[in-house]
Coordinates of C-alpha atoms in Angstrom, one line a residue:
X28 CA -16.8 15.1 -3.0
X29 CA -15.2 16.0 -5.8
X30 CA -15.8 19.9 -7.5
X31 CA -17.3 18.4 -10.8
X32 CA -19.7 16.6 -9.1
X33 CA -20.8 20.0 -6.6
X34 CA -21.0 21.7 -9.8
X35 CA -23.5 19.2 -11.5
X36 CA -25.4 19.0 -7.8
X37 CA -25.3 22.7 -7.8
X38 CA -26.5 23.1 -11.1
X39 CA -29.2 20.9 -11.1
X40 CA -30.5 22.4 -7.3
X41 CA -30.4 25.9 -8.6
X42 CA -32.1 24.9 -11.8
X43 CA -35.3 23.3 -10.0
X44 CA -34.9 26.5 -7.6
X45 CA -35.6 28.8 -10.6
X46 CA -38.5 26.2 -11.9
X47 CA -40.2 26.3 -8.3
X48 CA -40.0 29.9 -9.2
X49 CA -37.2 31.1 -6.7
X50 CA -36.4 34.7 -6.4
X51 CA -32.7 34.9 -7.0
X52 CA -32.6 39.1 -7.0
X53 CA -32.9 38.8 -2.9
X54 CA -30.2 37.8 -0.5
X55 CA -30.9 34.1 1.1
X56 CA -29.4 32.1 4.0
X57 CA -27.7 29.5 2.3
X58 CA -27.0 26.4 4.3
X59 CA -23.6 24.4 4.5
X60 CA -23.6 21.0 5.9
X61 CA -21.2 19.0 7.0
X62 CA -20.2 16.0 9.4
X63 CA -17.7 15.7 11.9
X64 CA -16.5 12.8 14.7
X65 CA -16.6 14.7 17.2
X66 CA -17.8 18.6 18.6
X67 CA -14.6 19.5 19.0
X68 CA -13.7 19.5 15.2
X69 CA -17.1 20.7 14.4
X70 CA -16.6 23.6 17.2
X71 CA -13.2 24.2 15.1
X72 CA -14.3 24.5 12.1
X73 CA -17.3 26.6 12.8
X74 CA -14.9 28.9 14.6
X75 CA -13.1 29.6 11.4
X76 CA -16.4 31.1 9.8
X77 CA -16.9 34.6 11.7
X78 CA -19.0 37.8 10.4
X79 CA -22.2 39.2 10.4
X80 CA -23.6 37.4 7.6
X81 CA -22.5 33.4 9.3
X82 CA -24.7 32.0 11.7
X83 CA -22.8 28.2 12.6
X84 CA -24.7 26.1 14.6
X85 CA -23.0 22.7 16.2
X86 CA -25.0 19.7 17.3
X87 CA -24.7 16.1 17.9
X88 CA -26.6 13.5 15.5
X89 CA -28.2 10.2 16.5
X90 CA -25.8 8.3 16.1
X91 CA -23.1 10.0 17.8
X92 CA -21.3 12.1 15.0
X93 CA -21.7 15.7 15.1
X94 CA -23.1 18.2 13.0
X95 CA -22.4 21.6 11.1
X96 CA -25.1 23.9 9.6
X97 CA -23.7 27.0 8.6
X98 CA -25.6 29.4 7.2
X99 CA -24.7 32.2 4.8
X100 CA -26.4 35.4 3.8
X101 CA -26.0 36.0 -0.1
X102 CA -27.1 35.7 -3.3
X103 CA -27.6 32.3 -4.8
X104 CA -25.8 32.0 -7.5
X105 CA -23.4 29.3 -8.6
X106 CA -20.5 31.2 -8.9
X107 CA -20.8 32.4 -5.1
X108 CA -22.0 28.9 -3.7
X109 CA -19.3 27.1 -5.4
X110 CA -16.2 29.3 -4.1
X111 CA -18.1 29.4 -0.5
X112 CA -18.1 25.6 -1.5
X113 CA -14.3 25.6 -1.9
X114 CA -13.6 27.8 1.3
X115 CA -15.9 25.6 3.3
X116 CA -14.7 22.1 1.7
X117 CA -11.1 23.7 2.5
X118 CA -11.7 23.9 6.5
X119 CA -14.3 21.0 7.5
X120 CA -11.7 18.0 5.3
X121 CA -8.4 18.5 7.3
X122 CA -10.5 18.3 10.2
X123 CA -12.1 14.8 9.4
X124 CA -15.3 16.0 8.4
X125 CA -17.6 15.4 5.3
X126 CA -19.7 17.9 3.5
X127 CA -23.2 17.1 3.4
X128 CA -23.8 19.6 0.5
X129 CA -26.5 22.6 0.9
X130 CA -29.8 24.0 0.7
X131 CA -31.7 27.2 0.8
X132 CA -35.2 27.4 2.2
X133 CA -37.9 29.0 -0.4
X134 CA -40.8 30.9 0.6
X135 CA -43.7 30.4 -1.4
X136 CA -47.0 32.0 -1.1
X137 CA -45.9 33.4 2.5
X138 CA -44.7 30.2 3.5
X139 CA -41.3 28.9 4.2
X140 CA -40.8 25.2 2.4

């Protein structure tokens, strides 16, 4: 996917973020996605992710290929999910895989969404 078109993604998720009324002065899990066509490229990639603030979690889909969900503690901001973005985009490609974008959950009124 190309970086103009994360950006306008981006933008537009963070914008309905801040309408749903989002609070953006907290740190958040933010959640990377992406495909693979097999575990041991997903394995490989979400080796390359380490710290205390990554959680990567591997599993296989329905119909065969495998998934990534790593999940990043920060703020969300656009500036900080688009250069994770790059990082992320720069591991998971050479190893066949696809991002799938990512996603934040929102509590609201003591309830996660």
């Amino acid at each position: 996917m190309s970086t103009a078109v994360q950006e306008d993604l981006s933008s537009s998720v963070l914008r309905r973020m801040k309408e749903g009324g989002f609070d953006f002065s907290r740190f958040h899990p933010i959640e990377f996605y992406a495909i693979f066509p097999d575990e041991e490229r997903a394995r490989r990639a979400a080796g390359q992710f380490r710290g205390e603030s990554l959680n990567a979690q591997v599993s296989v889909r329905d119909d065969g290929a495998w998934y990534l969900e790593l999940s990043k503690v920060m703020y969300a901001t656009h500036g900080g999910i688009g250069d994770f973005e790059q990082d992320f985009e720069a591991v998971v490609e050479p190893l066949g895989g696809i991002i799938e974008g990512w996603g934040v959950k929102q509590e609201i009124r003591g309830r996660l969404v």
